[in-house]
Protein backbone atom coordinates (compact mmCIF):
# COMPACT_ATOMS: atom_id res chain seq x y z
CA UNK A 1 0.00 0.00 0.00
CA UNK A 2 1.04 3.56 0.64
CA UNK A 3 2.55 2.93 4.04
CA UNK A 4 6.11 4.05 4.67
CA UNK A 5 8.41 2.03 6.88
CA UNK A 6 10.78 3.93 9.09
CA UNK A 7 13.89 2.48 10.71
CA UNK A 8 15.22 2.28 13.28
CA UNK A 9 12.42 2.67 15.78
CA UNK A 10 14.80 3.86 18.51
CA UNK A 11 18.37 5.10 18.50
CA UNK A 12 20.59 6.01 21.43
CA UNK A 13 23.76 7.91 20.58
CA UNK A 14 26.50 9.66 22.46
CA UNK A 15 26.53 13.40 22.02
CA UNK A 16 28.74 14.20 19.06
CA UNK A 17 27.98 11.00 17.19
CA UNK A 18 26.09 10.98 13.92
CA UNK A 19 22.54 9.70 13.49
CA UNK A 20 20.54 8.54 10.49
CA UNK A 21 16.91 7.51 10.11
CA UNK A 22 15.53 5.89 6.97
CA UNK A 23 12.11 5.96 5.38
CA UNK A 24 11.22 3.31 2.81
CA UNK A 25 8.24 2.75 0.55
CA UNK A 26 7.33 -0.06 -1.84
CA UNK A 27 5.75 2.47 -4.21
CA UNK A 28 6.99 5.68 -5.79
CA UNK A 29 6.27 8.72 -3.67
CA UNK A 30 5.24 12.11 -5.01
CA UNK A 31 6.98 13.83 -2.12
CA UNK A 32 8.45 13.18 1.30
CA UNK A 33 8.25 15.37 4.34
CA UNK A 34 10.10 15.22 7.62
CA UNK A 35 8.79 16.34 10.98
CA UNK A 36 10.35 16.51 14.43
CA UNK A 37 8.42 16.05 17.64
CA UNK A 38 10.17 16.97 20.87
CA UNK A 39 9.16 15.07 24.02
CA UNK A 40 5.84 16.52 25.17
CA UNK A 41 5.58 18.61 22.01
CA UNK A 42 3.82 18.48 18.69
CA UNK A 43 5.18 17.61 15.23
CA UNK A 44 7.04 20.48 13.62
CA UNK A 45 7.70 20.57 9.91
CA UNK A 46 11.38 20.36 8.92
CA UNK A 47 11.59 19.90 5.16
CA UNK A 48 9.85 18.69 2.03
CA UNK A 49 11.59 16.85 -0.84
CA UNK A 50 9.92 16.39 -4.20
CA UNK A 51 12.64 15.72 -6.80
CA UNK A 52 14.38 12.45 -7.53
CA UNK A 53 17.81 12.42 -5.90
CA UNK A 54 17.17 15.69 -4.10
CA UNK A 55 19.45 16.63 -1.21
CA UNK A 56 18.74 19.46 1.17
CA UNK A 57 20.66 20.65 4.19
CA UNK A 58 19.67 22.53 7.31
CA UNK A 59 22.75 23.20 9.40
CA UNK A 60 23.72 19.75 10.76
CA UNK A 61 20.72 18.00 9.15
CA UNK A 62 20.95 16.47 5.67
CA UNK A 63 17.85 15.18 3.92
CA UNK A 64 17.93 12.94 0.87
CA UNK A 65 15.27 11.65 -1.51
CA UNK A 66 16.21 8.51 -3.41
CA UNK A 67 16.65 8.38 -7.15
CA UNK A 68 13.63 6.10 -7.47
CA UNK A 69 11.62 8.27 -5.05
CA UNK A 70 10.94 5.24 -2.88
CA UNK A 71 13.16 6.08 0.05
CA UNK A 72 14.49 8.99 2.02
CA UNK A 73 16.92 9.59 4.82
CA UNK A 74 17.61 12.17 7.48
CA UNK A 75 21.18 12.40 8.72
CA UNK A 76 22.27 14.46 11.70
CA UNK A 77 25.98 15.22 12.01
CA UNK A 78 27.48 15.54 15.48
CA UNK A 79 24.29 15.19 17.48
CA UNK A 80 23.50 17.54 20.33
CA UNK A 81 21.10 17.10 23.24
CA UNK A 82 18.73 19.51 21.48
CA UNK A 83 18.29 16.91 18.73
CA UNK A 84 16.38 14.63 21.11
CA UNK A 85 12.91 13.77 19.86
CA UNK A 86 10.99 11.63 17.43
CA UNK A 87 11.54 12.15 13.72
CA UNK A 88 8.67 11.26 11.39
CA UNK A 89 8.69 10.95 7.64
CA UNK A 90 5.43 11.40 5.80
CA UNK A 91 4.08 11.67 2.30
CA UNK A 92 0.93 12.71 0.50
CA UNK A 93 -0.92 9.54 -0.46
CA UNK A 94 -3.11 9.09 -3.50
CA UNK A 95 -5.96 10.91 -1.81
CA UNK A 96 -3.72 13.83 -0.88
CA UNK A 97 -3.85 12.97 2.80
CA UNK A 98 -0.64 12.88 4.76
CA UNK A 99 0.55 9.42 5.74
CA UNK A 100 3.10 9.21 8.54
CA UNK A 101 5.80 6.67 9.19
CA UNK A 102 6.14 5.09 12.61
CA UNK A 103 8.85 7.52 13.65
CA UNK A 104 12.40 7.16 14.97
CA UNK A 105 12.97 8.24 18.53
CA UNK A 106 16.43 9.66 19.14
CA UNK A 107 18.03 9.78 22.58
CA UNK A 108 21.31 11.65 22.98
CA UNK A 109 23.54 10.98 25.97
CA UNK A 110 25.49 14.06 27.07
CA UNK B 1 3.13 29.50 8.37
CA UNK B 2 -0.27 29.36 10.05
CA UNK B 3 -0.49 29.86 13.80
CA UNK B 4 -2.79 27.34 15.45
CA UNK B 5 -4.21 27.62 18.94
CA UNK B 6 -5.61 24.47 20.45
CA UNK B 7 -7.31 24.06 23.80
CA UNK B 8 -7.45 22.59 26.30
CA UNK B 9 -3.78 21.62 26.34
CA UNK B 10 -4.55 18.70 28.62
CA UNK B 11 -7.40 17.21 30.58
CA UNK B 12 -8.21 14.31 32.83
CA UNK B 13 -11.71 12.99 32.32
CA UNK B 14 -13.96 10.37 33.78
CA UNK B 15 -15.13 7.37 31.82
CA UNK B 16 -18.44 7.99 30.02
CA UNK B 17 -18.07 11.75 29.77
CA UNK B 18 -17.31 13.83 26.66
CA UNK B 19 -14.65 16.42 25.92
CA UNK B 20 -14.70 19.08 23.22
CA UNK B 21 -11.36 20.27 21.83
CA UNK B 22 -11.14 23.61 20.08
CA UNK B 23 -8.79 24.64 17.30
CA UNK B 24 -8.37 28.24 16.12
CA UNK B 25 -6.27 29.29 13.12
CA UNK B 26 -4.99 32.79 12.47
CA UNK B 27 -5.92 32.65 8.78
CA UNK B 28 -8.72 31.25 6.68
CA UNK B 29 -8.11 27.67 5.56
CA UNK B 30 -10.22 25.33 3.51
CA UNK B 31 -9.43 22.12 5.31
CA UNK B 32 -8.56 21.36 8.89
CA UNK B 33 -7.44 17.94 10.05
CA UNK B 34 -7.81 16.08 13.31
CA UNK B 35 -5.24 13.46 14.33
CA UNK B 36 -4.86 11.06 17.21
CA UNK B 37 -1.48 10.04 18.57
CA UNK B 38 -1.62 7.20 21.05
CA UNK B 39 1.23 6.91 23.57
CA UNK B 40 4.50 6.14 21.83
CA UNK B 41 2.80 5.85 18.45
CA UNK B 42 2.65 7.73 15.19
CA UNK B 43 -0.11 10.06 14.05
CA UNK B 44 -3.40 8.66 12.77
CA UNK B 45 -5.81 10.84 10.84
CA UNK B 46 -9.29 10.87 12.39
CA UNK B 47 -11.09 13.12 9.95
CA UNK B 48 -10.90 16.08 7.63
CA UNK B 49 -13.09 19.03 8.53
CA UNK B 50 -14.35 21.10 5.62
CA UNK B 51 -16.22 24.34 6.13
CA UNK B 52 -19.83 24.09 5.05
CA UNK B 53 -19.98 20.32 4.73
CA UNK B 54 -19.84 17.17 6.80
CA UNK B 55 -16.46 16.04 8.00
CA UNK B 56 -14.86 13.13 6.19
CA UNK B 57 -13.91 10.32 8.56
CA UNK B 58 -11.13 7.78 8.11
CA UNK B 59 -11.65 4.07 8.46
CA UNK B 60 -12.16 3.13 12.10
CA UNK B 61 -13.50 6.51 13.16
CA UNK B 62 -17.20 7.40 13.26
CA UNK B 63 -19.15 10.60 13.66
CA UNK B 64 -21.05 9.40 16.72
CA UNK B 65 -17.80 8.92 18.61
CA UNK B 66 -15.90 11.92 17.22
CA UNK B 67 -18.37 14.61 16.13
CA UNK B 68 -16.70 17.55 14.44
CA UNK B 69 -17.89 21.08 13.85
CA UNK B 70 -16.50 23.57 11.32
CA UNK B 71 -18.58 26.71 11.61
CA UNK B 72 -16.17 28.96 9.68
CA UNK B 73 -12.83 29.00 7.90
CA UNK B 74 -10.75 29.62 11.04
CA UNK B 75 -12.27 27.36 13.66
CA UNK B 76 -13.09 23.71 14.32
CA UNK B 77 -13.98 21.50 17.24
CA UNK B 78 -13.55 17.79 17.86
CA UNK B 79 -15.59 16.06 20.54
CA UNK B 80 -14.48 12.78 22.05
CA UNK B 81 -17.75 11.22 23.18
CA UNK B 82 -18.55 8.63 25.83
CA UNK B 83 -14.88 8.30 26.68
CA UNK B 84 -13.13 5.16 27.82
CA UNK B 85 -9.51 4.67 28.95
CA UNK B 86 -8.67 3.57 25.39
CA UNK B 87 -9.33 7.15 24.26
CA UNK B 88 -6.35 8.38 26.28
CA UNK B 89 -4.18 9.99 23.60
CA UNK B 90 -2.88 13.22 22.23
CA UNK B 91 -5.36 14.85 19.87
CA UNK B 92 -3.91 17.27 17.33
CA UNK B 93 -5.48 19.61 14.85
CA UNK B 94 -3.59 20.73 11.79
CA UNK B 95 -3.94 22.83 8.67
CA UNK B 96 -2.28 22.45 5.30
CA UNK B 97 -0.35 25.12 3.42
CA UNK B 98 1.18 24.13 0.10
CA UNK B 99 1.13 20.39 0.99
CA UNK B 100 2.85 21.02 4.35
CA UNK B 101 0.90 20.45 7.53
CA UNK B 102 1.21 22.67 10.58
CA UNK B 103 0.03 21.35 13.92
CA UNK B 104 -1.48 22.80 17.02
CA UNK B 105 0.19 22.08 20.33
CA UNK B 106 -2.16 19.16 20.95
CA UNK B 107 -4.55 18.12 23.70
CA UNK B 108 -3.26 15.47 26.07
CA UNK B 109 -6.24 13.49 27.23
CA UNK B 110 -6.25 10.99 30.06
CA UNK B 111 -9.42 9.01 30.73
CA UNK B 112 -9.80 7.35 34.11
mmCIF file of C-alpha atoms in Angstrom:
data_model
loop_
_atom_site.group_PDB
_atom_site.id
_atom_site.type_symbol
_atom_site.label_atom_id
_atom_site.label_comp_id
_atom_site.label_asym_id
_atom_site.label_seq_id
_atom_site.Cartn_x
_atom_site.Cartn_y
_atom_site.Cartn_z
ATOM 1 C CA UNK A 1 0.000 0.000 0.000
ATOM 2 C CA UNK A 2 1.043 3.564 0.642
ATOM 3 C CA UNK A 3 2.554 2.929 4.038
ATOM 4 C CA UNK A 4 6.112 4.052 4.673
ATOM 5 C CA UNK A 5 8.411 2.027 6.875
ATOM 6 C CA UNK A 6 10.778 3.930 9.088
ATOM 7 C CA UNK A 7 13.888 2.476 10.708
ATOM 8 C CA UNK A 8 15.225 2.277 13.280
ATOM 9 C CA UNK A 9 12.416 2.673 15.783
ATOM 10 C CA UNK A 10 14.805 3.860 18.505
ATOM 11 C CA UNK A 11 18.371 5.097 18.504
ATOM 12 C CA UNK A 12 20.588 6.012 21.428
ATOM 13 C CA UNK A 13 23.756 7.907 20.575
ATOM 14 C CA UNK A 14 26.498 9.655 22.463
ATOM 15 C CA UNK A 15 26.530 13.404 22.015
ATOM 16 C CA UNK A 16 28.741 14.202 19.060
ATOM 17 C CA UNK A 17 27.980 10.996 17.188
ATOM 18 C CA UNK A 18 26.093 10.980 13.917
ATOM 19 C CA UNK A 19 22.539 9.704 13.490
ATOM 20 C CA UNK A 20 20.543 8.536 10.492
ATOM 21 C CA UNK A 21 16.910 7.513 10.106
ATOM 22 C CA UNK A 22 15.534 5.891 6.973
ATOM 23 C CA UNK A 23 12.115 5.964 5.384
ATOM 24 C CA UNK A 24 11.218 3.310 2.807
ATOM 25 C CA UNK A 25 8.240 2.751 0.549
ATOM 26 C CA UNK A 26 7.328 -0.057 -1.841
ATOM 27 C CA UNK A 27 5.748 2.468 -4.207
ATOM 28 C CA UNK A 28 6.986 5.676 -5.791
ATOM 29 C CA UNK A 29 6.275 8.722 -3.668
ATOM 30 C CA UNK A 30 5.243 12.113 -5.012
ATOM 31 C CA UNK A 31 6.980 13.827 -2.120
ATOM 32 C CA UNK A 32 8.453 13.176 1.301
ATOM 33 C CA UNK A 33 8.253 15.369 4.343
ATOM 34 C CA UNK A 34 10.102 15.217 7.623
ATOM 35 C CA UNK A 35 8.786 16.342 10.978
ATOM 36 C CA UNK A 36 10.355 16.512 14.432
ATOM 37 C CA UNK A 37 8.421 16.049 17.643
ATOM 38 C CA UNK A 38 10.171 16.971 20.865
ATOM 39 C CA UNK A 39 9.163 15.073 24.022
ATOM 40 C CA UNK A 40 5.844 16.519 25.166
ATOM 41 C CA UNK A 41 5.581 18.607 22.011
ATOM 42 C CA UNK A 42 3.819 18.478 18.694
ATOM 43 C CA UNK A 43 5.179 17.610 15.231
ATOM 44 C CA UNK A 44 7.043 20.478 13.624
ATOM 45 C CA UNK A 45 7.701 20.575 9.906
ATOM 46 C CA UNK A 46 11.375 20.358 8.925
ATOM 47 C CA UNK A 47 11.593 19.902 5.155
ATOM 48 C CA UNK A 48 9.855 18.685 2.029
ATOM 49 C CA UNK A 49 11.588 16.849 -0.838
ATOM 50 C CA UNK A 50 9.923 16.394 -4.202
ATOM 51 C CA UNK A 51 12.636 15.720 -6.801
ATOM 52 C CA UNK A 52 14.376 12.454 -7.534
ATOM 53 C CA UNK A 53 17.812 12.418 -5.897
ATOM 54 C CA UNK A 54 17.169 15.691 -4.101
ATOM 55 C CA UNK A 55 19.446 16.628 -1.214
ATOM 56 C CA UNK A 56 18.740 19.464 1.172
ATOM 57 C CA UNK A 57 20.661 20.654 4.191
ATOM 58 C CA UNK A 58 19.666 22.530 7.308
ATOM 59 C CA UNK A 59 22.752 23.198 9.403
ATOM 60 C CA UNK A 60 23.717 19.749 10.756
ATOM 61 C CA UNK A 61 20.716 18.002 9.149
ATOM 62 C CA UNK A 62 20.954 16.474 5.672
ATOM 63 C CA UNK A 63 17.848 15.178 3.924
ATOM 64 C CA UNK A 64 17.925 12.940 0.867
ATOM 65 C CA UNK A 65 15.265 11.653 -1.506
ATOM 66 C CA UNK A 66 16.207 8.510 -3.408
ATOM 67 C CA UNK A 67 16.652 8.380 -7.152
ATOM 68 C CA UNK A 68 13.635 6.096 -7.472
ATOM 69 C CA UNK A 69 11.619 8.272 -5.046
ATOM 70 C CA UNK A 70 10.942 5.244 -2.878
ATOM 71 C CA UNK A 71 13.157 6.078 0.051
ATOM 72 C CA UNK A 72 14.488 8.985 2.025
ATOM 73 C CA UNK A 73 16.924 9.588 4.819
ATOM 74 C CA UNK A 74 17.608 12.168 7.483
ATOM 75 C CA UNK A 75 21.178 12.397 8.718
ATOM 76 C CA UNK A 76 22.273 14.464 11.698
ATOM 77 C CA UNK A 77 25.975 15.217 12.009
ATOM 78 C CA UNK A 78 27.484 15.537 15.478
ATOM 79 C CA UNK A 79 24.294 15.188 17.475
ATOM 80 C CA UNK A 80 23.499 17.536 20.329
ATOM 81 C CA UNK A 81 21.098 17.097 23.235
ATOM 82 C CA UNK A 82 18.734 19.512 21.484
ATOM 83 C CA UNK A 83 18.294 16.907 18.733
ATOM 84 C CA UNK A 84 16.384 14.632 21.109
ATOM 85 C CA UNK A 85 12.907 13.767 19.863
ATOM 86 C CA UNK A 86 10.992 11.633 17.427
ATOM 87 C CA UNK A 87 11.536 12.147 13.717
ATOM 88 C CA UNK A 88 8.673 11.264 11.393
ATOM 89 C CA UNK A 89 8.694 10.951 7.644
ATOM 90 C CA UNK A 90 5.427 11.401 5.797
ATOM 91 C CA UNK A 91 4.078 11.670 2.295
ATOM 92 C CA UNK A 92 0.931 12.711 0.501
ATOM 93 C CA UNK A 93 -0.920 9.544 -0.460
ATOM 94 C CA UNK A 94 -3.109 9.091 -3.501
ATOM 95 C CA UNK A 95 -5.964 10.911 -1.808
ATOM 96 C CA UNK A 96 -3.722 13.834 -0.877
ATOM 97 C CA UNK A 97 -3.853 12.970 2.802
ATOM 98 C CA UNK A 98 -0.643 12.879 4.764
ATOM 99 C CA UNK A 99 0.554 9.415 5.738
ATOM 100 C CA UNK A 100 3.103 9.210 8.540
ATOM 101 C CA UNK A 101 5.800 6.674 9.192
ATOM 102 C CA UNK A 102 6.145 5.091 12.612
ATOM 103 C CA UNK A 103 8.851 7.518 13.652
ATOM 104 C CA UNK A 104 12.399 7.156 14.965
ATOM 105 C CA UNK A 105 12.971 8.236 18.533
ATOM 106 C CA UNK A 106 16.430 9.658 19.141
ATOM 107 C CA UNK A 107 18.028 9.782 22.575
ATOM 108 C CA UNK A 108 21.308 11.651 22.979
ATOM 109 C CA UNK A 109 23.544 10.979 25.972
ATOM 110 C CA UNK A 110 25.492 14.058 27.074
ATOM 111 C CA UNK B 1 3.130 29.501 8.373
ATOM 112 C CA UNK B 2 -0.269 29.357 10.047
ATOM 113 C CA UNK B 3 -0.493 29.856 13.796
ATOM 114 C CA UNK B 4 -2.788 27.337 15.448
ATOM 115 C CA UNK B 5 -4.213 27.622 18.936
ATOM 116 C CA UNK B 6 -5.609 24.466 20.452
ATOM 117 C CA UNK B 7 -7.311 24.057 23.801
ATOM 118 C CA UNK B 8 -7.445 22.590 26.295
ATOM 119 C CA UNK B 9 -3.784 21.620 26.344
ATOM 120 C CA UNK B 10 -4.551 18.699 28.617
ATOM 121 C CA UNK B 11 -7.402 17.207 30.575
ATOM 122 C CA UNK B 12 -8.211 14.312 32.833
ATOM 123 C CA UNK B 13 -11.705 12.987 32.318
ATOM 124 C CA UNK B 14 -13.958 10.365 33.778
ATOM 125 C CA UNK B 15 -15.135 7.366 31.822
ATOM 126 C CA UNK B 16 -18.441 7.987 30.024
ATOM 127 C CA UNK B 17 -18.067 11.750 29.766
ATOM 128 C CA UNK B 18 -17.306 13.829 26.659
ATOM 129 C CA UNK B 19 -14.654 16.417 25.919
ATOM 130 C CA UNK B 20 -14.696 19.077 23.220
ATOM 131 C CA UNK B 21 -11.361 20.269 21.834
ATOM 132 C CA UNK B 22 -11.144 23.612 20.079
ATOM 133 C CA UNK B 23 -8.790 24.638 17.300
ATOM 134 C CA UNK B 24 -8.374 28.238 16.120
ATOM 135 C CA UNK B 25 -6.275 29.290 13.121
ATOM 136 C CA UNK B 26 -4.987 32.789 12.470
ATOM 137 C CA UNK B 27 -5.920 32.649 8.785
ATOM 138 C CA UNK B 28 -8.715 31.248 6.677
ATOM 139 C CA UNK B 29 -8.106 27.674 5.563
ATOM 140 C CA UNK B 30 -10.224 25.333 3.506
ATOM 141 C CA UNK B 31 -9.433 22.116 5.314
ATOM 142 C CA UNK B 32 -8.563 21.364 8.888
ATOM 143 C CA UNK B 33 -7.441 17.945 10.054
ATOM 144 C CA UNK B 34 -7.806 16.080 13.312
ATOM 145 C CA UNK B 35 -5.244 13.458 14.327
ATOM 146 C CA UNK B 36 -4.863 11.060 17.206
ATOM 147 C CA UNK B 37 -1.482 10.043 18.575
ATOM 148 C CA UNK B 38 -1.622 7.198 21.046
ATOM 149 C CA UNK B 39 1.227 6.907 23.573
ATOM 150 C CA UNK B 40 4.500 6.140 21.828
ATOM 151 C CA UNK B 41 2.797 5.852 18.446
ATOM 152 C CA UNK B 42 2.647 7.726 15.188
ATOM 153 C CA UNK B 43 -0.112 10.058 14.054
ATOM 154 C CA UNK B 44 -3.398 8.658 12.771
ATOM 155 C CA UNK B 45 -5.808 10.840 10.842
ATOM 156 C CA UNK B 46 -9.286 10.869 12.391
ATOM 157 C CA UNK B 47 -11.094 13.118 9.953
ATOM 158 C CA UNK B 48 -10.897 16.082 7.631
ATOM 159 C CA UNK B 49 -13.093 19.032 8.531
ATOM 160 C CA UNK B 50 -14.345 21.103 5.616
ATOM 161 C CA UNK B 51 -16.216 24.339 6.128
ATOM 162 C CA UNK B 52 -19.826 24.091 5.049
ATOM 163 C CA UNK B 53 -19.976 20.323 4.726
ATOM 164 C CA UNK B 54 -19.841 17.173 6.804
ATOM 165 C CA UNK B 55 -16.457 16.040 8.004
ATOM 166 C CA UNK B 56 -14.857 13.130 6.187
ATOM 167 C CA UNK B 57 -13.905 10.321 8.561
ATOM 168 C CA UNK B 58 -11.133 7.778 8.110
ATOM 169 C CA UNK B 59 -11.654 4.067 8.459
ATOM 170 C CA UNK B 60 -12.159 3.134 12.096
ATOM 171 C CA UNK B 61 -13.501 6.510 13.163
ATOM 172 C CA UNK B 62 -17.205 7.401 13.261
ATOM 173 C CA UNK B 63 -19.149 10.601 13.657
ATOM 174 C CA UNK B 64 -21.047 9.400 16.724
ATOM 175 C CA UNK B 65 -17.803 8.921 18.615
ATOM 176 C CA UNK B 66 -15.902 11.918 17.216
ATOM 177 C CA UNK B 67 -18.373 14.607 16.133
ATOM 178 C CA UNK B 68 -16.699 17.548 14.438
ATOM 179 C CA UNK B 69 -17.891 21.079 13.848
ATOM 180 C CA UNK B 70 -16.496 23.569 11.322
ATOM 181 C CA UNK B 71 -18.582 26.707 11.610
ATOM 182 C CA UNK B 72 -16.166 28.958 9.680
ATOM 183 C CA UNK B 73 -12.829 28.999 7.899
ATOM 184 C CA UNK B 74 -10.749 29.625 11.036
ATOM 185 C CA UNK B 75 -12.273 27.357 13.662
ATOM 186 C CA UNK B 76 -13.091 23.714 14.316
ATOM 187 C CA UNK B 77 -13.980 21.498 17.242
ATOM 188 C CA UNK B 78 -13.550 17.788 17.856
ATOM 189 C CA UNK B 79 -15.591 16.058 20.543
ATOM 190 C CA UNK B 80 -14.484 12.777 22.055
ATOM 191 C CA UNK B 81 -17.749 11.216 23.184
ATOM 192 C CA UNK B 82 -18.546 8.630 25.832
ATOM 193 C CA UNK B 83 -14.880 8.305 26.683
ATOM 194 C CA UNK B 84 -13.133 5.158 27.818
ATOM 195 C CA UNK B 85 -9.515 4.671 28.949
ATOM 196 C CA UNK B 86 -8.668 3.568 25.393
ATOM 197 C CA UNK B 87 -9.328 7.155 24.265
ATOM 198 C CA UNK B 88 -6.347 8.383 26.281
ATOM 199 C CA UNK B 89 -4.184 9.989 23.603
ATOM 200 C CA UNK B 90 -2.881 13.220 22.232
ATOM 201 C CA UNK B 91 -5.358 14.848 19.869
ATOM 202 C CA UNK B 92 -3.908 17.268 17.327
ATOM 203 C CA UNK B 93 -5.477 19.613 14.853
ATOM 204 C CA UNK B 94 -3.595 20.728 11.786
ATOM 205 C CA UNK B 95 -3.939 22.831 8.666
ATOM 206 C CA UNK B 96 -2.280 22.450 5.305
ATOM 207 C CA UNK B 97 -0.350 25.124 3.424
ATOM 208 C CA UNK B 98 1.176 24.127 0.101
ATOM 209 C CA UNK B 99 1.134 20.394 0.993
ATOM 210 C CA UNK B 100 2.849 21.018 4.349
ATOM 211 C CA UNK B 101 0.895 20.454 7.531
ATOM 212 C CA UNK B 102 1.205 22.673 10.583
ATOM 213 C CA UNK B 103 0.032 21.348 13.916
ATOM 214 C CA UNK B 104 -1.480 22.802 17.019
ATOM 215 C CA UNK B 105 0.191 22.076 20.335
ATOM 216 C CA UNK B 106 -2.157 19.162 20.952
ATOM 217 C CA UNK B 107 -4.550 18.121 23.699
ATOM 218 C CA UNK B 108 -3.261 15.467 26.066
ATOM 219 C CA UNK B 109 -6.239 13.493 27.234
ATOM 220 C CA UNK B 110 -6.255 10.987 30.057
ATOM 221 C CA UNK B 111 -9.421 9.015 30.735
ATOM 222 C CA UNK B 112 -9.803 7.350 34.108
#
